[in-house]
Short mmCIF file of C-alpha atoms and ligand atoms in Angstrom, two decimals:
data_model
loop_
_atom_site.label_atom_id
_atom_site.label_comp_id
_atom_site.label_asym_id
_atom_site.label_seq_id
_atom_site.Cartn_x
_atom_site.Cartn_y
_atom_site.Cartn_z
CA UNK A 1 102.62 167.33 133.23
CA UNK A 2 100.88 167.97 136.58
CA UNK A 3 97.24 169.09 136.32
CA UNK A 4 98.03 172.66 137.36
CA UNK A 5 100.63 172.91 134.59
CA UNK A 6 98.17 171.50 132.03
CA UNK A 7 95.54 174.08 132.99
CA UNK A 8 98.14 176.87 133.00
CA UNK A 9 99.38 175.81 129.58
CA UNK A 10 95.88 175.74 128.08
CA UNK A 11 94.95 179.13 129.55
CA UNK A 12 98.27 180.54 128.32
CA UNK A 13 97.58 179.39 124.74
CA UNK A 14 94.02 180.73 124.88
CA UNK A 15 95.12 184.11 126.21
CA UNK A 16 97.76 184.39 123.48
CA UNK A 17 95.21 183.46 120.81
CA UNK A 18 92.71 186.02 122.16
CA UNK A 19 95.40 188.69 122.19
CA UNK A 20 96.30 187.88 118.57
CA UNK A 21 92.64 187.90 117.55
CA UNK A 22 92.28 191.34 119.15
CA UNK A 23 95.15 192.60 117.00
CA UNK A 24 97.47 193.15 119.95
CA UNK A 25 100.62 191.61 118.56
CA UNK A 26 101.48 187.92 118.70
CA UNK A 27 100.24 187.49 122.28
CA UNK A 28 103.28 185.62 123.53
CA UNK A 29 104.03 187.96 126.43
CA UNK A 30 100.49 188.09 127.86
CA UNK A 31 99.96 184.35 127.28
CA UNK A 32 103.17 183.46 129.10
CA UNK A 33 102.45 185.94 131.89
CA UNK A 34 99.04 184.42 132.63
CA UNK A 35 100.40 180.87 132.42
CA UNK A 36 103.15 181.66 134.93
CA UNK A 37 100.64 183.33 137.28
CA UNK A 38 98.67 180.08 137.44
CA UNK A 39 101.74 177.84 137.69
CA UNK A 40 105.05 179.56 138.57
CA UNK A 41 106.87 176.38 137.48
CA UNK A 42 105.12 176.22 134.11
CA UNK A 43 108.28 176.91 132.10
CA UNK A 44 110.07 173.99 133.82
CA UNK A 45 107.11 171.69 133.22
CA UNK A 46 106.89 172.66 129.56
CA UNK A 47 110.65 172.13 129.11
CA UNK A 48 110.60 168.58 130.47
CA UNK A 49 111.33 165.95 127.82
CA UNK A 50 112.66 168.40 125.22
CA UNK A 51 116.24 168.82 124.08
CA UNK A 52 116.79 172.54 124.48
CA UNK A 53 119.33 175.06 123.17
CA UNK A 54 119.44 178.59 124.59
CA UNK A 55 120.95 181.40 122.51
CA UNK A 56 122.09 184.55 124.32
CA UNK A 57 124.27 187.61 123.79
CA UNK A 58 123.93 191.32 123.13
CA UNK A 59 123.66 191.06 119.36
CA UNK A 60 122.72 188.46 116.75
CA UNK A 61 120.58 186.28 119.00
CA UNK A 62 117.33 186.61 117.05
CA UNK A 63 119.03 185.69 113.76
CA UNK A 64 121.12 182.91 115.30
CA UNK A 65 118.02 181.46 117.00
CA UNK A 66 116.17 181.41 113.68
CA UNK A 67 119.14 179.79 111.90
CA UNK A 68 119.56 177.20 114.67
CA UNK A 69 115.87 176.28 114.66
CA UNK A 70 115.99 175.90 110.87
CA UNK A 71 119.13 173.74 111.07
CA UNK A 72 117.77 171.41 113.77
CA UNK A 73 114.34 171.12 112.12
CA UNK A 74 115.79 168.51 109.74
CA UNK A 75 115.78 166.17 112.77
CA UNK A 76 112.28 166.90 114.10
CA UNK A 77 109.86 169.59 115.23
CA UNK A 78 111.42 172.57 116.98
CA UNK A 79 109.65 174.96 119.36
CA UNK A 80 111.08 178.48 119.17
CA UNK A 81 110.26 182.05 120.21
CA UNK A 82 110.52 183.44 116.71
CA UNK A 83 109.07 186.88 117.49
CA UNK A 84 111.92 187.93 119.75
CA UNK A 85 109.90 187.65 123.00
CA UNK A 86 113.07 186.58 124.82
CA UNK A 87 112.12 186.63 128.51
CA UNK A 88 110.52 183.76 130.51
CA UNK A 89 106.98 184.88 129.56
CA UNK A 90 107.93 184.55 125.88
CA UNK A 91 109.60 181.15 126.42
CA UNK A 92 106.60 179.83 128.32
CA UNK A 93 104.26 180.98 125.60
CA UNK A 94 106.41 179.54 122.79
CA UNK A 95 106.59 176.09 124.41
CA UNK A 96 102.87 176.06 125.31
CA UNK A 97 101.93 177.04 121.77
CA UNK A 98 104.20 174.48 120.08
CA UNK A 99 102.81 171.50 122.01
CA UNK A 100 105.06 168.45 122.27
CA UNK A 101 108.29 168.83 120.28
CA UNK A 102 111.56 166.93 120.40
CA UNK A 103 113.61 170.14 120.35
CA UNK A 104 113.39 173.76 121.47
CA UNK A 105 115.66 176.63 120.46
CA UNK A 106 115.07 179.71 122.60
CA UNK A 107 116.48 183.20 122.29
CA UNK A 108 117.20 184.47 125.81
CA UNK A 109 117.73 188.04 126.97
CA UNK A 110 121.23 188.07 128.46
CA UNK A 111 119.97 189.24 131.89
CA UNK A 112 117.56 186.28 132.11
CA UNK A 113 119.97 183.55 131.00
CA UNK A 114 120.79 182.29 134.56
CA UNK A 115 117.09 182.15 135.52
CA UNK A 116 116.06 180.38 132.30
CA UNK A 117 118.93 177.88 132.59
CA UNK A 118 117.71 176.93 136.06
CA UNK A 119 114.14 176.54 134.79
CA UNK A 120 114.71 174.53 131.60
CA UNK A 121 118.06 172.71 132.12
CA UNK A 122 119.23 173.20 128.54
CA UNK A 123 121.47 170.71 126.78
CA UNK A 124 123.33 173.47 124.91
CA UNK A 125 123.88 177.18 125.63
CA UNK A 126 125.30 179.44 122.91
CA UNK A 127 127.07 182.60 124.11
CA UNK A 128 127.45 185.08 121.25
CA UNK A 129 128.95 188.32 122.58
CA UNK A 130 128.61 190.98 125.28
CA UNK A 131 128.77 194.71 124.64
CA UNK A 132 127.20 197.91 125.90
CA UNK A 133 123.49 198.24 125.20
CA UNK A 134 121.13 200.98 126.42
CA UNK A 135 123.37 202.85 128.82
CA UNK A 136 120.54 204.00 131.08
CA UNK A 137 119.35 200.52 131.99
CA UNK A 138 121.78 197.74 131.06
CA UNK A 139 124.21 196.19 133.47
CA UNK A 140 127.86 196.82 133.01
CA UNK A 141 129.35 194.30 130.61
CA UNK A 142 131.74 192.63 133.07
CA UNK A 143 128.92 192.22 135.62
CA UNK A 144 126.83 190.49 132.98
CA UNK A 145 129.74 188.17 132.14
CA UNK A 146 130.10 187.32 135.82
CA UNK A 147 126.38 186.38 136.09
CA UNK A 148 126.81 184.01 133.16
CA UNK A 149 129.95 182.61 134.73
CA UNK A 150 128.15 181.78 137.98
CA UNK A 151 125.17 180.29 136.12
CA UNK A 152 127.42 177.96 134.11
CA UNK A 153 129.15 176.86 137.29
CA UNK A 154 125.77 175.76 138.67
CA UNK A 155 124.94 173.70 135.52
CA UNK A 156 128.05 171.59 134.86
CA UNK A 157 126.29 169.24 132.42
CA UNK A 158 125.55 172.01 129.91
CA UNK A 159 127.47 172.03 126.62
CA UNK A 160 128.51 175.59 125.86
CA UNK A 161 129.07 176.91 122.35
CA UNK A 162 130.96 180.18 122.81
CA UNK A 163 132.60 182.98 120.85
CA UNK A 164 136.41 182.75 121.09
CA UNK A 165 136.78 186.31 119.75
CA UNK A 166 135.08 188.04 122.69
CA UNK A 167 137.18 188.12 125.90
CA UNK A 168 134.06 188.71 128.01
CA UNK A 169 132.44 185.55 126.63
CA UNK A 170 135.62 183.50 127.02
CA UNK A 171 135.89 184.53 130.66
CA UNK A 172 132.17 183.83 131.24
CA UNK A 173 132.58 180.34 129.75
CA UNK A 174 135.67 179.58 131.83
CA UNK A 175 133.56 177.87 134.51
CA UNK A 176 131.89 175.55 131.99
CA UNK A 177 133.08 171.96 131.70
CA UNK A 178 132.31 171.36 128.01
CA UNK A 179 132.97 174.26 125.62
CA UNK A 180 133.00 174.30 121.82
CA UNK A 181 134.59 177.53 120.54
CA UNK A 182 133.58 179.34 117.39
CA UNK A 183 135.10 182.37 115.74
CA UNK A 184 132.71 184.76 114.04
CA UNK A 185 134.94 187.83 114.22
CA UNK A 186 134.46 190.79 116.55
CA UNK A 187 134.23 194.27 115.02
CA UNK A 188 133.45 196.00 118.30
CA UNK A 189 136.24 195.75 120.88
CA UNK A 190 135.58 198.85 122.99
CA UNK A 191 133.99 196.85 125.81
CA UNK A 192 136.86 194.43 126.20
CA UNK A 193 140.03 196.46 126.60
CA UNK A 194 140.32 195.42 130.21
CA UNK A 195 140.59 191.81 131.38
CA UNK A 196 137.48 190.83 133.39
CA UNK A 197 139.57 188.32 135.37
CA UNK A 198 142.48 190.48 136.55
CA UNK A 199 142.01 194.07 135.33
CA UNK A 200 145.14 194.14 133.14
CA UNK A 201 144.79 195.30 129.54
CA UNK A 202 143.87 192.96 126.70
CA UNK A 203 146.57 192.85 124.02
CA UNK A 204 145.44 192.95 120.38
CA UNK A 205 147.06 193.69 117.05
CA UNK A 206 150.62 193.60 118.37
CA UNK A 207 153.61 192.28 116.41
CA UNK A 208 153.39 188.55 115.91
CA UNK A 209 149.66 188.40 116.78
CA UNK A 210 147.13 187.25 114.18
CA UNK A 211 144.35 189.68 113.17
CA UNK A 212 141.67 188.56 115.60
CA UNK A 213 143.98 187.16 118.28
CA UNK A 214 143.93 188.59 121.80
CA UNK A 215 145.54 187.80 125.14
CA UNK A 216 145.54 189.32 128.59
CA UNK A 217 148.79 191.05 129.53
CA UNK A 218 148.41 190.08 133.20
CA UNK A 219 146.96 186.56 133.43
CA UNK A 220 146.43 183.45 131.34
CA UNK A 221 143.10 184.52 129.80
CA UNK A 222 143.62 184.34 126.05
CA UNK A 223 141.79 183.52 122.86
CA UNK A 224 141.14 179.77 122.70
CA UNK A 225 141.59 177.94 119.39
CA UNK A 226 138.15 177.85 117.76
CA UNK A 227 136.80 174.57 116.34
CA UNK A 228 134.32 176.40 114.06
CA UNK A 229 135.44 179.33 111.91
CA UNK A 230 134.18 181.49 109.05
CA UNK A 231 136.11 181.35 105.80
CA UNK A 232 134.95 183.18 102.65
CA UNK A 233 131.25 182.42 102.23
CA UNK A 234 131.39 179.27 104.27
CA UNK A 235 132.18 177.67 107.58
CA UNK A 236 135.02 175.35 108.55
CA UNK A 237 133.53 172.71 110.85
CA UNK A 238 135.10 170.95 113.81
CA UNK A 239 136.25 168.11 111.52
CA UNK A 240 138.27 170.56 109.40
CA UNK A 241 135.89 170.43 106.42
CA UNK A 242 134.65 173.60 104.70
CA UNK A 243 130.93 173.95 104.04
CA UNK A 244 129.48 176.62 101.81
CA UNK A 245 126.72 178.62 103.50
CA UNK A 246 124.21 180.21 101.13
CA UNK A 247 122.23 182.94 102.83
CA UNK A 248 119.64 185.49 101.82
CA UNK A 249 120.66 187.63 104.80
CA UNK A 250 123.49 190.09 104.06
CA UNK A 251 127.00 190.46 105.42
CA UNK A 252 129.80 188.52 107.00
CA UNK A 253 128.11 189.03 110.37
CA UNK A 254 125.37 186.65 109.30
CA UNK A 255 127.86 184.04 108.06
CA UNK A 256 129.20 184.23 111.63
CA UNK A 257 125.68 183.73 112.99
CA UNK A 258 125.34 180.74 110.65
CA UNK A 259 128.63 179.28 111.96
CA UNK A 260 127.25 179.51 115.50
CA UNK A 261 123.99 177.85 114.46
CA UNK A 262 125.87 175.02 112.75
CA UNK A 263 128.00 174.45 115.85
CA UNK A 264 124.84 174.25 118.03
CA UNK A 265 123.15 171.92 115.53
CA UNK A 266 126.23 169.66 115.56
CA UNK A 267 125.91 169.41 119.35
CA UNK A 268 122.46 167.88 118.66
CA UNK A 269 123.95 165.48 116.11
CA UNK A 270 122.99 167.41 112.95
CA UNK A 271 126.09 167.72 110.77
CA UNK A 272 126.63 170.84 108.62
CA UNK A 273 125.93 169.08 105.30
CA UNK A 274 122.33 168.64 106.54
CA UNK A 275 122.13 171.73 108.77
CA UNK A 276 123.42 174.34 106.28
CA UNK A 277 120.93 174.07 103.37
CA UNK A 278 117.84 175.14 105.41
CA UNK A 279 119.59 178.42 106.35
CA UNK A 280 119.14 179.61 102.76
CA UNK A 281 115.37 179.71 103.28
CA UNK A 282 115.58 182.37 106.02
CA UNK A 283 114.71 185.65 104.26
CA UNK A 284 113.78 188.16 106.94
CA UNK A 285 113.19 188.05 110.68
CA UNK A 286 110.36 190.16 112.15
CA UNK A 287 110.92 192.63 109.30
CA UNK A 288 114.70 192.76 109.72
CA UNK A 289 116.59 192.47 106.43
CA UNK A 290 113.26 192.71 104.61
CA UNK A 291 113.50 194.14 101.09
CA UNK A 292 110.51 196.14 99.84
CA UNK A 293 110.07 197.78 96.43
CA UNK A 294 108.53 201.26 96.39
CA UNK A 295 108.53 203.55 93.32
CA UNK A 296 111.48 201.67 91.82
CA UNK A 297 113.49 201.96 95.06
CA UNK A 298 114.65 198.69 96.59
CA UNK A 299 114.35 199.49 100.29
CA UNK A 300 116.24 197.19 102.65
CA UNK A 301 115.65 197.40 106.41
CA UNK A 302 118.49 196.88 108.88
CA UNK A 303 117.92 197.14 112.62
CA UNK A 304 120.77 198.57 114.70
CA UNK A 305 120.21 199.02 118.39
CA UNK A 306 123.60 199.57 120.06
CA UNK A 307 127.13 200.62 119.02
CA UNK A 308 128.29 197.11 118.08
CA UNK A 309 125.25 196.51 115.89
CA UNK A 310 125.66 199.89 114.14
CA UNK A 311 129.14 198.84 113.07
CA UNK A 312 127.73 195.54 111.83
CA UNK A 313 124.97 197.34 109.90
CA UNK A 314 127.54 199.54 108.11
CA UNK A 315 129.30 196.34 107.05
CA UNK A 316 126.05 194.72 105.82
CA UNK A 317 124.77 197.76 103.92
CA UNK A 318 125.79 198.09 100.29
CA UNK A 319 127.47 201.26 99.05
CA UNK A 320 124.16 202.96 98.19
CA UNK A 321 121.98 205.87 99.43
CA UNK A 322 121.52 205.24 103.15
CA UNK A 323 118.84 206.44 105.56
CA UNK A 324 119.78 206.60 109.24
CA UNK A 325 116.81 206.93 111.61
CA UNK A 326 117.11 207.42 115.37
CA UNK A 327 114.48 207.63 118.08
CA UNK A 328 115.03 207.70 121.84
CA UNK A 329 111.73 206.38 123.16
CA UNK A 330 111.49 203.94 126.04
CA UNK A 331 112.30 200.73 124.12
CA UNK A 332 115.33 202.44 122.51
CA UNK A 333 116.82 203.82 125.71
CA UNK A 334 116.45 207.54 126.40
CA UNK A 335 120.15 208.42 126.26
CA UNK A 336 121.59 209.08 122.78
CA UNK A 337 125.17 209.67 123.93
CA UNK A 338 126.01 206.22 122.53
CA UNK A 339 126.06 207.93 119.12
CA UNK A 340 129.55 209.10 120.09
CA UNK A 341 130.67 205.48 120.61
CA UNK A 342 130.02 204.74 116.94
CA UNK A 343 132.41 205.76 114.19
CA UNK A 344 130.24 206.83 111.24
CA UNK A 345 133.27 207.35 108.96
CA UNK A 346 132.48 204.21 106.90
CA UNK A 347 129.51 206.18 105.50
CA UNK A 348 131.68 208.98 104.04
CA UNK A 349 131.11 209.18 100.30
CA UNK A 350 127.59 207.76 100.51
CA UNK A 351 124.40 209.77 100.05
CA UNK A 352 123.31 209.88 103.72
CA UNK A 353 119.81 210.93 104.76
CA UNK A 354 118.73 211.27 108.38
CA UNK A 355 115.33 211.19 110.06
CA UNK A 356 113.62 210.14 113.30
CA UNK A 357 112.76 211.92 116.57
CA UNK A 358 116.43 212.48 117.36
CA UNK A 359 117.65 213.35 113.86
CA UNK A 360 119.30 216.50 115.27
CA UNK A 361 121.43 214.47 117.71
CA UNK A 362 122.51 212.38 114.75
CA UNK A 363 123.16 215.54 112.70
CA UNK A 364 125.60 216.85 115.30
CA UNK A 365 127.33 213.49 115.51
CA UNK A 366 127.69 213.18 111.71
CA UNK A 367 129.00 216.74 111.50
CA UNK A 368 131.69 215.98 114.10
CA UNK A 369 132.50 212.79 112.15
CA UNK A 370 132.68 214.84 108.87
CA UNK A 371 129.98 212.79 107.16
CA UNK A 372 127.76 214.96 104.88
CA UNK A 373 124.00 214.32 105.18
CA UNK A 374 120.51 215.58 104.32
CA UNK A 375 117.64 215.77 106.82
CA UNK A 376 114.35 214.53 105.33
CA UNK A 377 111.69 214.01 108.03
CA UNK A 378 108.97 212.09 106.16
CA UNK A 379 109.53 208.61 104.85
CA UNK A 380 107.38 209.20 101.74
CA UNK A 381 109.68 212.14 100.84
CA UNK A 382 112.81 210.10 101.56
CA UNK A 383 111.85 207.45 99.01
CA UNK A 384 111.49 210.18 96.37
CA UNK A 385 114.70 211.94 97.46
CA UNK A 386 116.92 209.13 96.19
CA UNK A 387 117.27 207.85 92.61
CA UNK A 388 115.63 204.53 91.62
CA UNK A 389 117.70 201.60 92.87
CA UNK A 390 118.78 200.45 96.32
CA UNK A 391 118.02 202.41 99.49
CA UNK A 392 119.59 201.03 102.66
CA UNK A 393 117.72 201.86 105.87
CA UNK A 394 119.51 201.58 109.21
CA UNK A 395 117.30 202.39 112.18
CA UNK A 396 117.11 201.77 115.89
CA UNK A 397 114.21 199.95 117.48
CA UNK A 398 111.15 202.25 117.43
CA UNK A 399 112.42 204.13 114.37
CA UNK A 400 112.55 200.75 112.62
CA UNK A 401 108.95 200.00 113.65
CA UNK A 402 107.85 203.46 112.43
CA UNK A 403 109.46 202.88 109.05
CA UNK A 404 107.87 199.45 108.70
CA UNK A 405 104.48 201.06 109.32
CA UNK A 406 105.28 203.90 106.86
CA UNK A 407 106.31 201.38 104.20
CA UNK A 408 102.84 199.89 104.38
CA UNK A 409 101.40 203.34 103.67
CA UNK A 410 103.76 204.25 100.80
CA UNK A 411 102.32 202.42 97.80
ZN1 ZN B 1 143.80 188.98 132.93
#
């Protein structure tokens, strides 16, 4: 590395360590920020010599990144941004902190994917899905897909691992030269009724079409045949063989994330028989999926931050008393009208409790959806309001953080 990059890298690590020592989080944002101030090309310098996979999409990228890093680690050391700091500051910090590694697996915010691709020249890019997220700030879904499309056109050597079930992703990947398709299922289809290529409607569920098949009514955009698919509690690989995937993380959604991780690992030469076993060791990710026992209640924490991930959380949660907690602070997005994009009907028949700053918005929504609920503001009271046994908690971003902090206080 050039001298400036070496200095920048050292200062970046020191700043991150100081920030951690001062109890201000993991320090990856400030460390990366300072490093990039000293050397604007620091991320490129740190990327040189590593084989890099980037993981991007609206949902599932943190989990898929963790799975992919675990899978590839059987081949050598892997640098990764495991705390979800998924912008260039976080990537810079993660690579500086890891030192020299053969591999890097980086979660990338979907808006930053083109910029990060240019900086690090990844070997593999995994495209998971695109759906609406934070209405007051996010780009429209088709615009996002078009940015990806242009970025892939500029990097023809990249191997893309992409979701065949999401028309937006398929269109985005259509400029890529090498694509491996996976199918992880798509529960949320409300952002892909209209073809991003021609504006005609996307056909689904018609006579003669398979369950997850789709095709544009106006042009030749259609679901490609996936080489990697989920079947039961396992994954069928590109050689047609089925591999069982044992996970601690719940739900079919996470088997889909595992399928993606295995497809990325295979692109680095790690076959599923070696890549799958380490996935079983992943228990929770920055508190997500964590299970905590309090007063005989088995509290499980699920983060849901946009309509698609709420549907996924309903699928992951067991049929048990369920707390829904909603805030609308800055990191959550200030607009709660997305609540009307989510069908809460799957919760009918469960004991539903609501809390959070915007519990009343949720109350109105549940009432419209004919889902009975109780409002219990304090977490300590919520734990006592349900019988001993499982309590599923589904919360958006800051509500999730609040509950994690409360859990530490409830002993
Ligand atoms: Zn079309």
